[in-house]
Structures are given as C-alpha cells and as structure tokens.
C-alpha cells in the first residue's frame, strides 16, 4: 500500500474542523480561570490534531510533546508501552491536557496518565480525537472526545498504517491484509 491509494473517507476534513472548534470552545470555557494550560501532544499521531486544536483555543497555553511506542503488530496488540521521548517542561503544579489521536485498547492512555500523574500536576485531563469504544480493554477517562468510531483501522490526519497516510487531511479507513 502506498500514499497514492485513497482510503475511504470515514470522517471528512469539514467534520474534523467543525468538531475541533466545538472541543476548543469547551476546553477554553473549562480552563478560562485556571491560568496557563500545558498541552501534551502524543507523537507521532497527534501532531496534526494538536496543531489545529491549539490554534482554536482562547486560553493561555504551552505546547509540549511526548513520544510513546506500543510493541506488537499494528502498534497496539501486545499492550506493552514504551517511553521514547519525554516532555521538556516540568508539569509540577500545571494544568495538563493530554492530546491523543486515538484511543484503542486504552493501554497507551492509561500508561501515560500514570506517568504524568506521578509528576504532581495541578490537574490532568485527556482530549482524544477518536475512540474505538468496542476495543477498549482498560478503564480510562476521556474528558474531551472528538468521535466514536467502529473497530476499523483508520489512517490520515496524523494516523498511520506502517507510516503511510499520516498527512491525509481526512480520516479514512484501510483494510490491511492480516492486521486483525
Ligand atoms: P491503545 O490500544 O489505546 O493503547 O492504542 C495504541 C496505539 O495504537 C494508538 O496510540 C495508535 O498509535 C495506535 N492505533 C490504534 N488503532 C489505530 C488505528 O486505527 N489507526 C492508527 N493507529 C492506531
Ligand atoms: Mg497514539
């Protein structure tokens, strides 16, 4: 499969744009009187979502990144999570909003929440663009959710299949052979 193939549209550019505006409005309201917010984008998948979401916010904010990797085929199957790159800034006493591309089993998010909670932030919440609710294995809270999607492999808008399709402007579906 290459980037010249065109995955079927699941969530269009316009739907993504509209939903991000709604999420940003809600987040800006909720953090209006809390001082500066730290947005922690989870690389690589959340880079595009973070870029668009952060520009719609009206509250003071800092941008940071963390990179995680899941072992196993398809990136999610074994459930083991590894820290590849940590945030640059201290999170102590900060209001932290984790910005994730997708929540599948929930293991990545649970690992990340545990990791960051240990650093004594003032608060910690999560914003995820999409969630596959049927696949969720562990309890995680997502305070700001873009879309619930069925159990399909999605690409685009930051999401990949074997590093392909990340820069598609929409979220599409691929059916890679033998993935599931
Ligand atoms: P988890 O199962 O919730 O821990 O998700 C692990 C990671 O698998 C996510 O952060 C994504 O990087 C990746 N992932 C899960 N489902 C998809 C998908 O449909 N498309 C692209 N990446 C996915
Ligand atoms: Mg991810």
mmCIF file of C-alpha atoms and ligand atoms in Angstrom:
data_model
loop_
_atom_site.group_PDB
_atom_site.id
_atom_site.type_symbol
_atom_site.label_atom_id
_atom_site.label_comp_id
_atom_site.label_asym_id
_atom_site.label_seq_id
_atom_site.Cartn_x
_atom_site.Cartn_y
_atom_site.Cartn_z
ATOM 1 C CA UNK A 1 0.000 0.000 0.000
ATOM 2 C CA UNK A 2 1.299 3.495 -0.794
ATOM 3 C CA UNK A 3 0.187 7.072 -0.300
ATOM 4 C CA UNK A 4 -1.123 7.075 -3.869
ATOM 5 C CA UNK A 5 -4.044 4.890 -2.759
ATOM 6 C CA UNK A 6 -7.015 6.783 -1.427
ATOM 7 C CA UNK A 7 -8.534 5.363 1.732
ATOM 8 C CA UNK A 8 -12.313 5.579 2.005
ATOM 9 C CA UNK A 9 -13.446 8.683 3.894
ATOM 10 C CA UNK A 10 -14.760 7.978 7.387
ATOM 11 C CA UNK A 11 -14.528 11.498 8.862
ATOM 12 C CA UNK A 12 -14.187 14.388 6.399
ATOM 13 C CA UNK A 13 -11.955 17.442 6.717
ATOM 14 C CA UNK A 14 -15.006 19.571 7.361
ATOM 15 C CA UNK A 15 -16.329 17.272 10.091
ATOM 16 C CA UNK A 16 -12.908 17.316 11.776
ATOM 17 C CA UNK A 17 -12.686 21.105 11.559
ATOM 18 C CA UNK A 18 -16.184 21.613 13.000
ATOM 19 C CA UNK A 19 -15.659 19.152 15.845
ATOM 20 C CA UNK A 20 -12.300 20.704 16.775
ATOM 21 C CA UNK A 21 -13.974 24.104 17.025
ATOM 22 C CA UNK A 22 -16.549 22.643 19.429
ATOM 23 C CA UNK A 23 -13.892 20.896 21.517
ATOM 24 C CA UNK A 24 -11.770 24.050 21.657
ATOM 25 C CA UNK A 25 -14.754 26.120 22.752
ATOM 26 C CA UNK A 26 -15.498 23.686 25.596
ATOM 27 C CA UNK A 27 -11.852 23.436 26.673
ATOM 28 C CA UNK A 28 -11.455 27.216 26.601
ATOM 29 C CA UNK A 29 -14.545 27.592 28.796
ATOM 30 C CA UNK A 30 -13.418 24.925 31.274
ATOM 31 C CA UNK A 31 -9.905 26.378 31.662
ATOM 32 C CA UNK A 32 -10.843 30.046 31.447
ATOM 33 C CA UNK A 33 -9.995 30.860 35.060
ATOM 34 C CA UNK A 34 -7.233 28.313 35.625
ATOM 35 C CA UNK A 35 -4.169 30.088 34.299
ATOM 36 C CA UNK A 36 -1.801 28.625 31.757
ATOM 37 C CA UNK A 37 -2.572 25.213 30.291
ATOM 38 C CA UNK A 38 0.066 22.687 29.188
ATOM 39 C CA UNK A 39 -0.947 20.731 26.109
ATOM 40 C CA UNK A 40 0.970 17.461 25.859
ATOM 41 C CA UNK A 41 0.715 16.065 22.340
ATOM 42 C CA UNK A 42 1.432 12.373 21.888
ATOM 43 C CA UNK A 43 3.774 11.793 18.942
ATOM 44 C CA UNK A 44 3.615 10.981 16.244
ATOM 45 C CA UNK A 45 -0.086 10.563 15.676
ATOM 46 C CA UNK A 46 -1.400 13.678 17.431
ATOM 47 C CA UNK A 47 0.780 16.250 15.680
ATOM 48 C CA UNK A 48 -1.913 17.460 13.292
ATOM 49 C CA UNK A 49 -4.733 17.402 15.832
ATOM 50 C CA UNK A 50 -2.623 19.348 18.338
ATOM 51 C CA UNK A 51 -1.690 21.923 15.694
ATOM 52 C CA UNK A 52 -5.322 22.578 14.792
ATOM 53 C CA UNK A 53 -6.787 22.310 18.300
ATOM 54 C CA UNK A 54 -4.191 24.600 19.864
ATOM 55 C CA UNK A 55 -4.899 27.352 17.331
ATOM 56 C CA UNK A 56 -8.605 27.353 18.223
ATOM 57 C CA UNK A 57 -8.080 27.734 21.980
ATOM 58 C CA UNK A 58 -8.563 31.115 23.610
ATOM 59 C CA UNK A 59 -6.801 30.334 26.925
ATOM 60 C CA UNK A 60 -3.072 30.822 27.567
ATOM 61 C CA UNK A 61 -1.254 27.590 26.714
ATOM 62 C CA UNK A 62 2.132 25.961 26.336
ATOM 63 C CA UNK A 63 2.853 23.174 23.859
ATOM 64 C CA UNK A 64 4.873 20.122 24.752
ATOM 65 C CA UNK A 65 5.280 16.671 23.254
ATOM 66 C CA UNK A 66 5.847 13.142 24.429
ATOM 67 C CA UNK A 67 6.602 10.126 22.257
ATOM 68 C CA UNK A 68 5.384 6.651 23.079
ATOM 69 C CA UNK A 69 5.520 3.385 21.262
ATOM 70 C CA UNK A 70 3.437 0.261 21.623
ATOM 71 C CA UNK A 71 5.035 -3.066 20.912
ATOM 72 C CA UNK A 72 3.406 -5.563 18.624
ATOM 73 C CA UNK A 73 1.923 -5.777 15.168
ATOM 74 C CA UNK A 74 -0.255 -2.836 14.253
ATOM 75 C CA UNK A 75 1.270 -0.962 17.162
ATOM 76 C CA UNK A 76 -1.395 -1.852 19.653
ATOM 77 C CA UNK A 77 -1.746 -5.586 20.059
ATOM 78 C CA UNK A 78 0.687 -6.576 22.794
ATOM 79 C CA UNK A 79 -0.328 -3.836 25.196
ATOM 80 C CA UNK A 80 3.225 -3.002 26.302
ATOM 81 C CA UNK A 81 4.022 0.701 26.103
ATOM 82 C CA UNK A 82 7.477 2.287 25.923
ATOM 83 C CA UNK A 83 8.516 5.906 26.529
ATOM 84 C CA UNK A 84 10.572 7.136 23.558
ATOM 85 C CA UNK A 85 10.814 10.848 24.353
ATOM 86 C CA UNK A 86 9.760 12.745 27.439
ATOM 87 C CA UNK A 87 8.234 16.223 27.742
ATOM 88 C CA UNK A 88 10.687 19.151 28.007
ATOM 89 C CA UNK A 89 8.970 21.238 30.663
ATOM 90 C CA UNK A 90 8.133 20.464 34.269
ATOM 91 C CA UNK A 91 4.493 19.517 34.844
ATOM 92 C CA UNK A 92 4.512 20.164 38.583
ATOM 93 C CA UNK A 93 1.587 22.360 39.598
ATOM 94 C CA UNK A 94 0.480 22.706 35.957
ATOM 95 C CA UNK A 95 -2.897 22.059 34.405
ATOM 96 C CA UNK A 96 -2.121 19.320 31.884
ATOM 97 C CA UNK A 97 -4.228 18.326 28.898
ATOM 98 C CA UNK A 98 -3.064 15.190 27.101
ATOM 99 C CA UNK A 99 -3.821 15.427 23.384
ATOM 100 C CA UNK A 100 -4.137 11.980 21.782
ATOM 101 C CA UNK A 101 -5.001 10.923 18.273
ATOM 102 C CA UNK A 102 -6.799 7.666 19.034
ATOM 103 C CA UNK A 103 -7.793 5.507 21.985
ATOM 104 C CA UNK A 104 -7.991 1.850 21.055
ATOM 105 C CA UNK A 105 -7.490 -0.590 23.953
ATOM 106 C CA UNK A 106 -6.797 2.336 26.277
ATOM 107 C CA UNK A 107 -3.455 0.926 27.402
ATOM 108 C CA UNK A 108 -1.367 3.763 25.990
ATOM 109 C CA UNK A 109 -3.519 6.376 27.648
ATOM 110 C CA UNK A 110 -3.530 4.572 30.982
ATOM 111 C CA UNK A 111 0.263 4.273 30.916
ATOM 112 C CA UNK A 112 0.622 7.945 30.013
ATOM 113 C CA UNK A 113 -1.808 9.155 32.654
ATOM 114 C CA UNK A 114 0.052 7.182 35.324
ATOM 115 C CA UNK A 115 3.383 8.534 34.154
ATOM 116 C CA UNK A 116 2.275 12.161 34.228
ATOM 117 C CA UNK A 117 0.223 11.915 37.436
ATOM 118 C CA UNK A 118 3.415 10.984 39.280
ATOM 119 C CA UNK A 119 4.784 14.465 38.469
ATOM 120 C CA UNK A 120 2.255 16.278 40.653
ATOM 121 C CA UNK A 121 0.374 18.339 38.075
ATOM 122 C CA UNK A 122 -2.445 20.577 39.374
ATOM 123 C CA UNK A 123 -4.837 18.615 37.149
ATOM 124 C CA UNK A 124 -4.723 16.168 34.291
ATOM 125 C CA UNK A 125 -7.333 15.573 31.602
ATOM 126 C CA UNK A 126 -7.428 13.956 28.194
ATOM 127 C CA UNK A 127 -8.583 15.082 24.786
ATOM 128 C CA UNK A 128 -8.714 12.382 22.100
ATOM 129 C CA UNK A 129 -9.834 12.843 18.526
ATOM 130 C CA UNK A 130 -11.221 9.337 18.054
ATOM 131 C CA UNK A 131 -12.050 6.312 20.164
ATOM 132 C CA UNK A 132 -12.833 2.718 19.233
ATOM 133 C CA UNK A 133 -15.160 2.002 22.098
ATOM 134 C CA UNK A 134 -15.698 -1.658 21.204
ATOM 135 C CA UNK A 135 -11.949 -2.310 21.548
ATOM 136 C CA UNK A 136 -11.449 -0.705 24.928
ATOM 137 C CA UNK A 137 -9.877 -3.059 27.485
ATOM 138 C CA UNK A 138 -8.919 -0.768 30.333
ATOM 139 C CA UNK A 139 -10.847 1.977 32.074
ATOM 140 C CA UNK A 140 -9.687 5.439 31.047
ATOM 141 C CA UNK A 141 -11.438 8.768 31.220
ATOM 142 C CA UNK A 142 -11.573 10.990 28.155
ATOM 143 C CA UNK A 143 -12.957 14.375 29.092
ATOM 144 C CA UNK A 144 -12.929 15.706 25.530
ATOM 145 C CA UNK A 145 -13.697 13.242 22.745
ATOM 146 C CA UNK A 146 -13.979 14.039 19.060
ATOM 147 C CA UNK A 147 -15.620 10.944 17.577
ATOM 148 C CA UNK A 148 -16.513 7.357 18.410
ATOM 149 C CA UNK A 149 -15.669 5.062 15.508
ATOM 150 C CA UNK A 150 -16.231 1.376 14.763
ATOM 151 C CA UNK A 151 -13.499 -1.262 15.010
ATOM 152 C CA UNK A 152 -11.708 -0.454 11.742
ATOM 153 C CA UNK A 153 -8.118 0.628 11.056
ATOM 154 C CA UNK A 154 -8.088 4.351 10.408
ATOM 155 C CA UNK A 155 -5.408 6.492 8.800
ATOM 156 C CA UNK A 156 -4.878 10.125 7.971
ATOM 157 C CA UNK A 157 -4.903 13.349 9.957
ATOM 158 C CA UNK A 158 -1.773 12.115 11.772
ATOM 159 C CA UNK A 159 -2.721 8.445 11.960
ATOM 160 C CA UNK A 160 -0.777 5.848 10.019
ATOM 161 C CA UNK A 161 -0.645 2.308 8.847
ATOM 162 C CA UNK A 162 3.055 1.320 8.696
ATOM 163 C CA UNK A 163 3.930 5.050 8.494
ATOM 164 C CA UNK A 164 1.726 5.568 5.453
ATOM 165 C CA UNK A 165 -1.112 8.082 5.046
ATOM 166 C CA UNK A 166 -0.263 10.338 8.028
ATOM 167 C CA UNK A 167 -0.605 13.535 6.017
ATOM 168 C CA UNK A 168 -4.041 12.845 4.556
ATOM 169 C CA UNK A 169 -6.288 15.782 5.545
ATOM 170 C CA UNK A 170 -9.196 13.481 6.486
ATOM 171 C CA UNK A 171 -9.625 10.254 8.468
ATOM 172 C CA UNK A 172 -10.001 7.262 6.199
ATOM 173 C CA UNK A 173 -10.303 3.506 6.507
ATOM 174 C CA UNK A 174 -7.855 0.922 5.237
ATOM 175 C CA UNK A 175 -8.273 -2.828 5.423
ATOM 176 C CA UNK A 176 -4.703 -4.114 5.567
ATOM 177 C CA UNK A 177 -4.365 -7.845 4.994
ATOM 178 C CA UNK A 178 -3.817 -9.845 8.133
ATOM 179 C CA UNK A 179 -3.874 -6.923 10.523
ATOM 180 C CA UNK A 180 -6.572 -8.399 12.677
HETATM 181 P P1 LIG B 1 -4.151 1.703 22.653
HETATM 182 O O1 LIG B 1 -4.551 0.328 22.241
HETATM 183 O O2 LIG B 1 -5.335 2.519 23.132
HETATM 184 O O3 LIG B 1 -3.035 1.686 23.630
HETATM 185 O O4 LIG B 1 -3.623 2.434 21.356
HETATM 186 C C1 LIG B 1 -2.305 2.229 20.966
HETATM 187 C C2 LIG B 1 -1.903 2.991 19.742
HETATM 188 O O5 LIG B 1 -2.227 2.186 18.619
HETATM 189 C C3 LIG B 1 -2.547 4.326 19.443
HETATM 190 O O6 LIG B 1 -1.992 5.403 20.129
HETATM 191 C C4 LIG B 1 -2.234 4.425 17.965
HETATM 192 O O7 LIG B 1 -0.902 4.865 17.780
HETATM 193 C C5 LIG B 1 -2.359 3.000 17.514
HETATM 194 N N1 LIG B 1 -3.649 2.735 16.879
HETATM 195 C C6 LIG B 1 -4.702 2.043 17.357
HETATM 196 N N2 LIG B 1 -5.692 1.970 16.459
HETATM 197 C C7 LIG B 1 -5.260 2.642 15.368
HETATM 198 C C8 LIG B 1 -5.840 2.916 14.080
HETATM 199 O O8 LIG B 1 -6.985 2.560 13.741
HETATM 200 N N3 LIG B 1 -5.066 3.632 13.224
HETATM 201 C C9 LIG B 1 -3.808 4.079 13.534
HETATM 202 N N4 LIG B 1 -3.240 3.847 14.728
HETATM 203 C C10 LIG B 1 -3.953 3.124 15.640
HETATM 204 MG MG1 LIG B 2 -1.194 7.489 19.631
#
